[in-house]
Coordinates of C-alpha atoms in Angstrom, one line a residue:
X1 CA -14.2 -16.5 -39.6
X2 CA -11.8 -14.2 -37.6
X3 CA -12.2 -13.4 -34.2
X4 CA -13.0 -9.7 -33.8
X5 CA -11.4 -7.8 -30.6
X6 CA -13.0 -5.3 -29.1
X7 CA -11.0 -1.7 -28.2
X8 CA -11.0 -2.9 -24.4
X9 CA -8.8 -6.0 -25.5
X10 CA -6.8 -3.9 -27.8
X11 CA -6.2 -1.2 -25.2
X12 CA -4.3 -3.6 -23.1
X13 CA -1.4 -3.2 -25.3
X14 CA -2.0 0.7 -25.8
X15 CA 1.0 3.1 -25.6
X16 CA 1.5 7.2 -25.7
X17 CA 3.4 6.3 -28.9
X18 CA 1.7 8.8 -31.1
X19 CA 2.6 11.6 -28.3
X20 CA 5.9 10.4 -27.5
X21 CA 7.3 9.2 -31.0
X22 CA 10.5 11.9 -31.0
X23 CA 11.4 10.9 -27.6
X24 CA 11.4 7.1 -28.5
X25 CA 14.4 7.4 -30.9
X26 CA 16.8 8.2 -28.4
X27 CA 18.2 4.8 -26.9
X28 CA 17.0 4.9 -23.2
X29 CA 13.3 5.1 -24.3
X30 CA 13.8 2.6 -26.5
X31 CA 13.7 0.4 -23.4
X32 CA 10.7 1.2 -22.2
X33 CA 8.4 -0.2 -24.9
X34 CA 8.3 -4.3 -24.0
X35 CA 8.5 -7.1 -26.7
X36 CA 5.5 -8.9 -27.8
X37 CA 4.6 -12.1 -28.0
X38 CA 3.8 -14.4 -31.0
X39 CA 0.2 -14.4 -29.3
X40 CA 0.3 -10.4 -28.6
X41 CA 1.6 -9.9 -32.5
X42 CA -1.1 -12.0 -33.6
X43 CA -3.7 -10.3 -31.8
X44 CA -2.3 -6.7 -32.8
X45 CA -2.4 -8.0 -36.4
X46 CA -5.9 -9.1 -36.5
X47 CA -7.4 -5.6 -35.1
X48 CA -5.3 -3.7 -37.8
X49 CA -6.5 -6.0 -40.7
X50 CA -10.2 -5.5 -39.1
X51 CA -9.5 -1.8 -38.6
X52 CA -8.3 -1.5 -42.7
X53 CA -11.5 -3.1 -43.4
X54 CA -13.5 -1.3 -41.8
X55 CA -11.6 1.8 -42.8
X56 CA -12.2 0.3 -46.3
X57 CA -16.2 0.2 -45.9
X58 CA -16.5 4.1 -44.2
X59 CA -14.8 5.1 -47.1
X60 CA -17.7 3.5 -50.0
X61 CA -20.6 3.8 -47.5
X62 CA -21.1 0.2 -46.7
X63 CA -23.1 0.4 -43.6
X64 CA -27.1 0.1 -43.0
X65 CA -27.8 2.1 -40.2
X66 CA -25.9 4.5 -37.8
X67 CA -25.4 1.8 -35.4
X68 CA -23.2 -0.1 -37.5
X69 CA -21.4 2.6 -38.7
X70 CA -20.5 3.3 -35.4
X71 CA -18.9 -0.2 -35.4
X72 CA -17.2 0.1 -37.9
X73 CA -15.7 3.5 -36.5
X74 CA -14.6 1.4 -33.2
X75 CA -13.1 -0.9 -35.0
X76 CA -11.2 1.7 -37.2
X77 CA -10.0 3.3 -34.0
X78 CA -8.9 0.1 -32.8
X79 CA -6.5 -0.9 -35.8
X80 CA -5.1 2.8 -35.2
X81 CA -4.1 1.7 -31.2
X82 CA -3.3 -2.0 -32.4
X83 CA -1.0 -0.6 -35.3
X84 CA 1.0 2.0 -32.8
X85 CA 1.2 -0.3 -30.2
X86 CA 3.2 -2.9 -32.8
X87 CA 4.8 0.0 -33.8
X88 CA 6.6 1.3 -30.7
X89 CA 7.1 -2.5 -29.5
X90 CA 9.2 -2.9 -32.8
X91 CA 11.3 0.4 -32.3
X92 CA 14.3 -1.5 -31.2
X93 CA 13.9 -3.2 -35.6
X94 CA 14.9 0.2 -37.2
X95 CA 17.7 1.1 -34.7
X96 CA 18.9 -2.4 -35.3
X97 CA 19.2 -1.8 -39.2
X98 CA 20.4 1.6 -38.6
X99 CA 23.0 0.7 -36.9
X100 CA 24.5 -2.2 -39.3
X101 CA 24.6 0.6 -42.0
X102 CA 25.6 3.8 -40.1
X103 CA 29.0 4.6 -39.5
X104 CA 28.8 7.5 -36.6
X105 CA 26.2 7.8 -34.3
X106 CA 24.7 11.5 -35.9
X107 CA 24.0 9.0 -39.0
X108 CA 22.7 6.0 -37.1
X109 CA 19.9 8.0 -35.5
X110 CA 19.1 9.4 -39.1
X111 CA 18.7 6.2 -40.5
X112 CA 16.7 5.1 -37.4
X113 CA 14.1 7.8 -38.6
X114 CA 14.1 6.7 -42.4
X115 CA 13.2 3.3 -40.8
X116 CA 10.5 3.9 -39.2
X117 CA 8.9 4.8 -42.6
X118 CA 8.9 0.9 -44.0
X119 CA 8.1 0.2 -39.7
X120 CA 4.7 2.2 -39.8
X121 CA 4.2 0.7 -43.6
X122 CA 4.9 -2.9 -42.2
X123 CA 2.6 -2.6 -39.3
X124 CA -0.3 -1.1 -41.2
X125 CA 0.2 -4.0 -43.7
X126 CA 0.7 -6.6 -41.4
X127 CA -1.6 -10.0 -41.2
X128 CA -0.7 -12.5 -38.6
X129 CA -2.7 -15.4 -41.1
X130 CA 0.5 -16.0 -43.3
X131 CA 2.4 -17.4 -40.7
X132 CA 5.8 -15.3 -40.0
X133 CA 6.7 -13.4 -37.1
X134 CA 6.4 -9.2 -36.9
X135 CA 10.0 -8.9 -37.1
X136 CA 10.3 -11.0 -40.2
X137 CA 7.6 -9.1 -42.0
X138 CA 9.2 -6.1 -41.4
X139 CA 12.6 -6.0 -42.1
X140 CA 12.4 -6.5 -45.6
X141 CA 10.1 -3.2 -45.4
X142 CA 12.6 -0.9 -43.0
X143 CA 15.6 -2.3 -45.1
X144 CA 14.1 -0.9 -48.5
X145 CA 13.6 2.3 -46.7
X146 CA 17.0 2.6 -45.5
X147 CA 18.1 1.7 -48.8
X148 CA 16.6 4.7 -50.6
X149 CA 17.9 7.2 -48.5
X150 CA 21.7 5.7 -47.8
X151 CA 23.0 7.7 -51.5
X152 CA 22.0 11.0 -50.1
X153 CA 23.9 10.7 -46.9
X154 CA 27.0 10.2 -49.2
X155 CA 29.5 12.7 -50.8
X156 CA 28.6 10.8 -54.0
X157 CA 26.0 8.3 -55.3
X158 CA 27.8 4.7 -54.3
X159 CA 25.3 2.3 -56.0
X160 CA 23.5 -0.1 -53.1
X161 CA 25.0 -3.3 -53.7
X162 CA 28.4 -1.7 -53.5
X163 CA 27.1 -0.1 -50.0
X164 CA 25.8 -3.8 -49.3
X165 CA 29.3 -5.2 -49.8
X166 CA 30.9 -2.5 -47.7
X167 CA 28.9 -2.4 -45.0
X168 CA 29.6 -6.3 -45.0
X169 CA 33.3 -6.2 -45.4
X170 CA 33.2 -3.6 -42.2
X171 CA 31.6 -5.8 -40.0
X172 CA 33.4 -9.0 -40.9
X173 CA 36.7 -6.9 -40.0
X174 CA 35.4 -5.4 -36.9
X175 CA 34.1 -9.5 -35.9
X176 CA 37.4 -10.4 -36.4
X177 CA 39.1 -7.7 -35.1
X178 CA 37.2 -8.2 -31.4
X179 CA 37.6 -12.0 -31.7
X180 CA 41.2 -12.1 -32.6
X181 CA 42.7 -9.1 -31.7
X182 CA 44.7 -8.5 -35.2
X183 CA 43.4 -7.1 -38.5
X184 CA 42.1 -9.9 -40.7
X185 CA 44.2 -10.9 -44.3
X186 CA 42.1 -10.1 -47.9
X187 CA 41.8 -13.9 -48.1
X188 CA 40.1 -13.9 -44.3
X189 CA 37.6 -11.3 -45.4
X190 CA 36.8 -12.8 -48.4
X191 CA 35.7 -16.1 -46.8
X192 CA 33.9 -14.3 -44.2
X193 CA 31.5 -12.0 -46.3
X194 CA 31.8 -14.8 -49.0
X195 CA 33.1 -12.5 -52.2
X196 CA 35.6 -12.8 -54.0
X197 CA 39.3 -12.0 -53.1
X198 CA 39.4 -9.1 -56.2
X199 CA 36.1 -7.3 -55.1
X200 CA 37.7 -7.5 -51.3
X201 CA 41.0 -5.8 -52.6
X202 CA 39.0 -3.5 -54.5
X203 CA 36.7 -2.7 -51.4
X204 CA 39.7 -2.2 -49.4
X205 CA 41.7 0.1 -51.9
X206 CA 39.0 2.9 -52.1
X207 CA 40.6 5.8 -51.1
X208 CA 38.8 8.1 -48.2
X209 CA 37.6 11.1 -49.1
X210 CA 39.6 14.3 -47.7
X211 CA 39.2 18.0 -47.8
X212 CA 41.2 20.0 -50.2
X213 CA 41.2 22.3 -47.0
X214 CA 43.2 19.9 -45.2
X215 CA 46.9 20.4 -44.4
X216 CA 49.5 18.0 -45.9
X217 CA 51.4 15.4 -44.1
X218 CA 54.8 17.9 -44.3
X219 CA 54.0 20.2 -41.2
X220 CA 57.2 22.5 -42.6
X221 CA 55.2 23.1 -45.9
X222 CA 52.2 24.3 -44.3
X223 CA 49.9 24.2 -47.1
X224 CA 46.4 22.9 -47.7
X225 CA 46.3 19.6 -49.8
X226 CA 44.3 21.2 -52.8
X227 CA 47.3 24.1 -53.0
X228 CA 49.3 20.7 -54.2
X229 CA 47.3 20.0 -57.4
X230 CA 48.5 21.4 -60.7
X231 CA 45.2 22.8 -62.6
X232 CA 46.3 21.8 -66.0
X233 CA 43.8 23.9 -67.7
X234 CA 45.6 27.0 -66.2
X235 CA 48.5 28.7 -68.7
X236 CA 51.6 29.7 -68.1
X237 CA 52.3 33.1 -66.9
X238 CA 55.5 33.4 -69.4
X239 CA 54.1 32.1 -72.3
X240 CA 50.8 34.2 -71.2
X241 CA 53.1 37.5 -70.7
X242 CA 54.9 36.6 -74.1
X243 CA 51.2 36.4 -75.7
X244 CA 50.4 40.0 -74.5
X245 CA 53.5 41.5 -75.7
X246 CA 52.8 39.6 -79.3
X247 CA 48.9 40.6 -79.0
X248 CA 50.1 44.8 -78.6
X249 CA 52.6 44.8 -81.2
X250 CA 49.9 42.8 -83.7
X251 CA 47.9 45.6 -82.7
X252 CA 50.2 48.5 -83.3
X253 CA 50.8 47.3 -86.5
X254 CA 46.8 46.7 -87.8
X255 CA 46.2 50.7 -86.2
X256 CA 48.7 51.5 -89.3
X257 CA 47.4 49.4 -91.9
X258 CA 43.9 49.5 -91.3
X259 CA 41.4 53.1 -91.5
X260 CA 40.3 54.3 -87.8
X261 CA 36.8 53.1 -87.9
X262 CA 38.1 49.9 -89.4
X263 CA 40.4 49.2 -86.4
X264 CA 37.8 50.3 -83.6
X265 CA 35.4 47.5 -85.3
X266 CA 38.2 44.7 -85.6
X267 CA 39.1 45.6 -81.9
X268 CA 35.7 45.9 -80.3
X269 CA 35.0 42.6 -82.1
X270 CA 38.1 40.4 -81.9
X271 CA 39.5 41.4 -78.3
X272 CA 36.3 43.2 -76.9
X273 CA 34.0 40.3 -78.1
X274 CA 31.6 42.5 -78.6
X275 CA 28.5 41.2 -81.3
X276 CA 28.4 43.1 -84.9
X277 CA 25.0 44.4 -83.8
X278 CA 25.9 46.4 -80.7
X279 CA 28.9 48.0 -82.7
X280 CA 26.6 49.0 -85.2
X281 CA 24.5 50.6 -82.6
X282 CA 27.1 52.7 -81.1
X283 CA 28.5 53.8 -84.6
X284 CA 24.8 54.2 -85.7
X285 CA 25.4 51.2 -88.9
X286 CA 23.4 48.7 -89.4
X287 CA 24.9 45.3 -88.6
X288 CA 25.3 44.0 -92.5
X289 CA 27.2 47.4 -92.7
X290 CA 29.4 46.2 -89.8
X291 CA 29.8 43.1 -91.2
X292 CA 30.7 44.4 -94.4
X293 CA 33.6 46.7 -92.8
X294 CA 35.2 43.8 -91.1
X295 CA 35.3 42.0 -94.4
X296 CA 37.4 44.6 -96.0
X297 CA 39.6 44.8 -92.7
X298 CA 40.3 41.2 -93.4
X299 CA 41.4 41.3 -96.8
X300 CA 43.6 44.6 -95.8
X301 CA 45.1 42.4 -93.1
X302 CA 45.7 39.2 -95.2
X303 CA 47.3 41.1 -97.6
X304 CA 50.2 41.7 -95.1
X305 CA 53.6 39.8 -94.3
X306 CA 54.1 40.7 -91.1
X307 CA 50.5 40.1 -90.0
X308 CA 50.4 36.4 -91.7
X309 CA 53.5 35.5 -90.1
X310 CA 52.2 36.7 -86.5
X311 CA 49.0 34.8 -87.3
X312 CA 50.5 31.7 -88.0
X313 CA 53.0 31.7 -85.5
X314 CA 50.2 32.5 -82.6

């Protein structure tokens, strides 16, 4: 049977953690939150497995008499001080995996706050009984955290194993880099995060991302990178001018084949885009009617040379 603590022996290791939880991200206060001991982890760990079971039997009424219910609430309150006080011990976990994965400091101290998600989760789950340190149990926790929130601090989704293997490839080079004092080879890297020498030269071919904004590497140009890229869905203003001039002359001839209301429906419709059922409207037709009109048109118009040759050749 466990040993049960009493909040006196839990308050030893107490903190203003819940007050002070903002301020504890930024790196001096860090600091000021000691390490624990196997023995201090193991006693934290017992209170907040007492404290959830407690928790557990307030919850369903499982008490006799006011008395013990009144246990059980100190020993609920307990698991509360035992779980922040492994909480703001272990601070130092989530900046530590923050930091492997962020790449400028606004991002690291983002990160440090999606940690401490799987960090409260870890201490509130944590039993000293299996045998593993704090910081063991709760990495695999604040890691999974991390994980889940690294795609939306990207321009794009990057998949997580491909973040894995760049995160790793940027550290190996920037171990190697303060060791050695000259950039590592493709074949160095490789050996170092232990893939392959393709997925390295793939890593290490990804282009950065840049602003269409940004000004090209010619100063005398002095125009934005994006002014550089051909839109190849755009047409071309001759053969769109040309168009125009073949559109008004195909027009000038239907006005003298074609009766007046016949025309102002083919032109509403065909240029104007307009739907059968709002010319009918404004002409006071129904829209079979309409349709009807623009029918004959048609047969009026593919009855004539010059209008089949301008067709085809459009």
């Amino acid at each position: 049977m466990k040993k049960e603590h009493s909040a006196k022996q839990v308050g030893r290791y107490e903190t203003d953690f819940a007050d002070d939880v903002v301020e504890a991200y930024h790196y001096p206060e860090v600091n000021k939150y000691r390490l624990l001991s196997s023995e201090e982890e193991a006693l934290l760990g017992d209170a907040i497995q007492q404290g959830r079971r407690a928790a557990l039997r307030l919850e369903v009424g499982d008490f006799a008499d006011q008395q013990e219910e009144q246990r059980l609430q100190d020993k609920k309150r307990d698991g509360l001080h035992a779980r922040d006080g492994l909480i703001a011990a272990n601070l130092r976990l989530s900046m530590f995996w923050a930091r492997r994965y962020g790449r400028s400091l606004d991002l690291v101290h983002d990160l440090t706050q999606d940690g401490y998600e799987g960090l409260v989760m870890a201490a509130s789950r944590y039993d000293p009984s299996r045998g593993c340190r704090f910081s063991t149990y709760a990495k695999w926790y604040i890691r999974e955290t991390i994980h889940r929130q690294l795609p939306y601090y990207e321009t794009f989704r990057i998949p997580i194993h491909s973040y894995d293997k760049r995160t790793a490839l940027r550290i190996a080079r920037d171990t190697f880099l303060k060791r050695c004092g000259v950039e590592p080879s493709p074949q160095e890297l490789a050996d170092a995060t232990r893939l392959s020498l393709s997925s390295v030269m793939v890593l290490m071919n990804d282009r950065l991302l840049v602003s269409l904004d940004g000004a090209t590497d010619e100063a005398y140009l002095r125009k934005a990178i994006g002014s550089n890229i051909k839109d190849e869905k755009a047409t071309n203003p001759e053969s769109h001018v040309l168009d125009k001039v073949v559109e008004q002359d195909l027009l000038s001839h239907m006005r003298l084949i074609l009766k007046p209301r016949e025309y102002y429906i083919m032109h509403e419709w065909i240029i104007c885009e307009r739907t059968l059922k709002d010319i009918g409207v404004e002409l006071g037709l129904s829209r079979e009617r309409v349709r009807q009109i623009t029918v004959e048109a048609k047969a009026k118009l593919a009855q004539d040379p010059y209008v089949v040759q301008a067709i085809r050749e459009t």
